[in-house]
Coordinates of C-alpha atoms in Angstrom, one line a residue:
X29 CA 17.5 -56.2 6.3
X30 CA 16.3 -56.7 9.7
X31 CA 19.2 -55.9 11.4
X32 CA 19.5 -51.9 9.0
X33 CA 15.5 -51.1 10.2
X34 CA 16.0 -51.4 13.5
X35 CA 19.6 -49.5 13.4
X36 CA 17.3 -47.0 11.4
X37 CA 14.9 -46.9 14.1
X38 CA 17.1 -46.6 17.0
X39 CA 19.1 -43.5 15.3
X40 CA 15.8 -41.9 14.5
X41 CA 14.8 -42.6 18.0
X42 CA 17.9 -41.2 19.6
X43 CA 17.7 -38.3 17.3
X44 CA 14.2 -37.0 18.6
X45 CA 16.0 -37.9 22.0
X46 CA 19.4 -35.7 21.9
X47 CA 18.1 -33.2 19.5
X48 CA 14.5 -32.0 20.6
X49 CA 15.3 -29.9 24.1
X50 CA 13.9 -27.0 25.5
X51 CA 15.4 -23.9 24.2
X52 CA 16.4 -21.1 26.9
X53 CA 16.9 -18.1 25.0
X54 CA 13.9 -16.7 23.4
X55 CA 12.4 -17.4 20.4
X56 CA 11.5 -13.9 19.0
X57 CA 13.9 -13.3 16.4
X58 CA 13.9 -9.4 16.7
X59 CA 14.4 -9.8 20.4
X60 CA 18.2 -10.3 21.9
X61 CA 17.5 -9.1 25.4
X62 CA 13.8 -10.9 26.3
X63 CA 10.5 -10.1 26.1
X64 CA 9.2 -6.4 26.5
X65 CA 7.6 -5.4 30.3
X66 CA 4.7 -4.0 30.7
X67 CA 6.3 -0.8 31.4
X68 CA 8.5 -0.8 28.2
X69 CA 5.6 -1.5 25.9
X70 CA 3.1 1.5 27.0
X71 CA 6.2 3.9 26.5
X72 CA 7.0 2.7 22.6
X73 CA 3.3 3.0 22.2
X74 CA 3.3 6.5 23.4
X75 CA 6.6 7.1 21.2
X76 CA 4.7 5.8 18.6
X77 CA 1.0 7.7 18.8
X78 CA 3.2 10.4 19.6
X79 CA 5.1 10.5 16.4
X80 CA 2.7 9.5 14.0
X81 CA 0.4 12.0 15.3
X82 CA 3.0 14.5 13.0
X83 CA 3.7 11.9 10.3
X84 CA 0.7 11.6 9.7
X85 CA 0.2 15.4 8.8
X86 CA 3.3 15.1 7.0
X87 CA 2.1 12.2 4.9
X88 CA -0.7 14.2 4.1
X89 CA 0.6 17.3 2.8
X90 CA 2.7 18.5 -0.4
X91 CA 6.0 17.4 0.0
X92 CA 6.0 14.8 2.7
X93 CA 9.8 13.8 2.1
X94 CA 10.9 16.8 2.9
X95 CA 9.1 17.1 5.6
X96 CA 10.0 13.7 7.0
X97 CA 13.5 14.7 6.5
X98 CA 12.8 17.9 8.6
X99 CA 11.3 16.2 11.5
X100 CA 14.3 13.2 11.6
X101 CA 16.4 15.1 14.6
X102 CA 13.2 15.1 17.0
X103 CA 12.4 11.7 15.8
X104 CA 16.0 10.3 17.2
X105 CA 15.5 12.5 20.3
X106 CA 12.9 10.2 21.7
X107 CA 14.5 7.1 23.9
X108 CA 12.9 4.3 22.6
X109 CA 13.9 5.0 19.2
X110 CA 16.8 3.4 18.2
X111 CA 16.7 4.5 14.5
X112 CA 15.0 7.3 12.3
X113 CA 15.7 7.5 8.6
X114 CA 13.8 8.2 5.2
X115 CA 14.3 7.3 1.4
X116 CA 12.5 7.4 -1.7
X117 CA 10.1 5.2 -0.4
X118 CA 9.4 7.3 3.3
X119 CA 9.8 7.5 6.9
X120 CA 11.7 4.2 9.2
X121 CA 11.6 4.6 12.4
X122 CA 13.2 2.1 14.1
X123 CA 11.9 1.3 18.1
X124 CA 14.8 -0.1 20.8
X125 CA 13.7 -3.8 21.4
X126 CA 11.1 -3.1 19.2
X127 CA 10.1 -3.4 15.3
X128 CA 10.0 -0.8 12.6
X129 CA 7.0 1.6 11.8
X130 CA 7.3 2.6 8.4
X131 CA 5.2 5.6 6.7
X132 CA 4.9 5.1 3.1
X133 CA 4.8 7.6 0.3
X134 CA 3.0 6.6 -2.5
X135 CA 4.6 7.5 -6.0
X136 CA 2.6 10.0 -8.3
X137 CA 1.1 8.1 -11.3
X138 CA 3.1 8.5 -14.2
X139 CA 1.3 9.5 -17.5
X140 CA 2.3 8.5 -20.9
X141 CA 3.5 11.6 -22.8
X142 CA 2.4 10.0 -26.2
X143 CA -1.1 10.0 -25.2
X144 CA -3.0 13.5 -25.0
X145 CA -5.6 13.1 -22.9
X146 CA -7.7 15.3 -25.0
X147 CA -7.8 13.0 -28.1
X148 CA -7.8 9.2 -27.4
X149 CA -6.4 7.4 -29.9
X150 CA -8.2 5.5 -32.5
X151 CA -8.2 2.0 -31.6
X152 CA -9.9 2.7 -28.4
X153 CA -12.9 5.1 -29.5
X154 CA -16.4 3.3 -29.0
X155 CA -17.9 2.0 -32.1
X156 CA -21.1 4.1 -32.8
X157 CA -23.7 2.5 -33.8
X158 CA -26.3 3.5 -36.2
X159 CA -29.5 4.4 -35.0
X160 CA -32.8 2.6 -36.3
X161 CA -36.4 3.7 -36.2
X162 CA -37.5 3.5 -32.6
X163 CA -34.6 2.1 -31.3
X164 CA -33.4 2.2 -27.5
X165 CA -31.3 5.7 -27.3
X166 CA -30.5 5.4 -23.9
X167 CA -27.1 5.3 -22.7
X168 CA -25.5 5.0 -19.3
X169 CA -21.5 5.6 -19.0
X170 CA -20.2 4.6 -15.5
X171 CA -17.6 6.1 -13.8
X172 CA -16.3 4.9 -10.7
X173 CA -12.9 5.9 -10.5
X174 CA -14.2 10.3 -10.8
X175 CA -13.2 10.9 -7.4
X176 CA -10.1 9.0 -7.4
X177 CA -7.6 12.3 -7.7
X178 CA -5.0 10.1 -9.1
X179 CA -6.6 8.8 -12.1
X180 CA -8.0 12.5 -12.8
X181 CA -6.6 11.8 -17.0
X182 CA -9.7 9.7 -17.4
X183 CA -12.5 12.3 -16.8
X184 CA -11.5 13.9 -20.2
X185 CA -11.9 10.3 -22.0
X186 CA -15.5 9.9 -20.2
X187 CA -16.3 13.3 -21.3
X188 CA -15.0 12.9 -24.7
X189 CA -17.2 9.4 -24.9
X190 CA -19.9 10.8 -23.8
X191 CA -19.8 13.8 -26.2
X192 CA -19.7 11.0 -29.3
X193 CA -22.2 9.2 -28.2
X194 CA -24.5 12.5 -27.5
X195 CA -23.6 13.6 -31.4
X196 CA -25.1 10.3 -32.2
X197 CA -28.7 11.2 -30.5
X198 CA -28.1 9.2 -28.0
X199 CA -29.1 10.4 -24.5
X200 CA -26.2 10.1 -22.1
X201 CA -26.9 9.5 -18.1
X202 CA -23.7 9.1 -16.5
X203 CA -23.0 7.3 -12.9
X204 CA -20.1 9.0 -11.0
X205 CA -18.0 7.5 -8.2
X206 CA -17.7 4.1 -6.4
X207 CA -21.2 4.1 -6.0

C-alpha cells in the first residue's frame, strides 16, 4: 500500500513537472499572428466608428436589411476588414486580427390574428364590480408600456378597460409611460 502512494505521488509529481511549461504562442484564441500594435488598434477603431457611424442610420430607418445589403461593397473596401456580410438576423463585419461587430435587427412583434384588438376576449375582461352607497369610485389604470411603439395593440385594451369601468361610474385616472 505504501509502496502504490508513493508511485502515485511521484507520477503526480512528475506530471506537474513535464506538463506545466510556459507556452510561447499566444493565448488569444482569435489571434494566430500576436497581439495587435498600437498602430493596428487605432485604425480598426477608426474602421469601426467609421462604419457604424452609417449602420447606425441604417439600423434606424425602414428597411435596414436592405440597406445593410446596399452598403456591403464599401464595407469590404476598408483594409482592416476581413469580412462583411448580413442575414436575417443583420450586419457581420468581420475585422483582420480582430473580432466581429455585429448590428442586430430586431424582429417585428408578431400579433395573433385570432385576437382583434378591438374586442378582448371574455376570459380576460375585468370583473365589474357593483357599486355600493358611498363606496370608493376611484380608479387608476397604469400603463407603462404606452410609449413602447412595439406593443402599440395594447393601447386599445387600456382604452377599452377603461371605457367599462367608466360605464360603471367609476372615475378613471390613468398613468401613462415608464413613469
Amino acid at each position: 500500500m505504501r509502496h502504490r502512494s508513493r508511485t502515485f505521488a511521484i507520477m503526480i509529481v512528475l506530471m506537474f513537472v513535464f506538463g506545466c511549461k510556459k507556452d510561447s504562442a499566444s493565448s488569444d484564441p482569435v489571434s494566430t499572428t500576436g497581439p495587435l500594435t498600437e498602430a493596428e488598434k487605432q485604425a480598426i477603431m477608426q474602421t469601426h466608428q467609421s462604419i457604424a457611424a452609417t449602420a447606425d442610420t441604417i439600423l434606424l430607418g425602414g428597411d435596414p436589411l436592405a440597406g445593410f445589403q446596399q452598403k456591403l461593397s464599401s464595407y469590404r473596401s476598408y483594409a482592416n476588414v476581413e469580412n462583411a456580410w448580413t442575414d436575417v438576423n443583420g450586419l457581420h463585419i468581420a475585422y483582420k486580427k480582430a473580432g466581429v461587430a455585429q448590428w442586430y435587427v430586431a424582429p417585428e412583434p408578431v400579433i395573433s390574428p385570432y385576437d382583434h384588438p378591438l374586442v378582448p376576449p371574455k376570459r380576460n375582461l375585468p370583473v365589474m364590480p357593483r357599486l355600493a352607497k358611498g363606496a370608493n369610485t376611484n380608479v387608476c389604470l397604469v400603463n407603462t408600456m404606452d410609449q413602447d411603439e412595439s406593443r402599440t395593440v395594447y393601447r386599445d385594451y387600456f382604452a377599452y378597460v377603461k371605457r367599462k369601468f367608466q360605464l360603471s361610474g367609476f372615475q378613471v385616472t390613468e398613468v401613462l409611460g415608464p413613469n
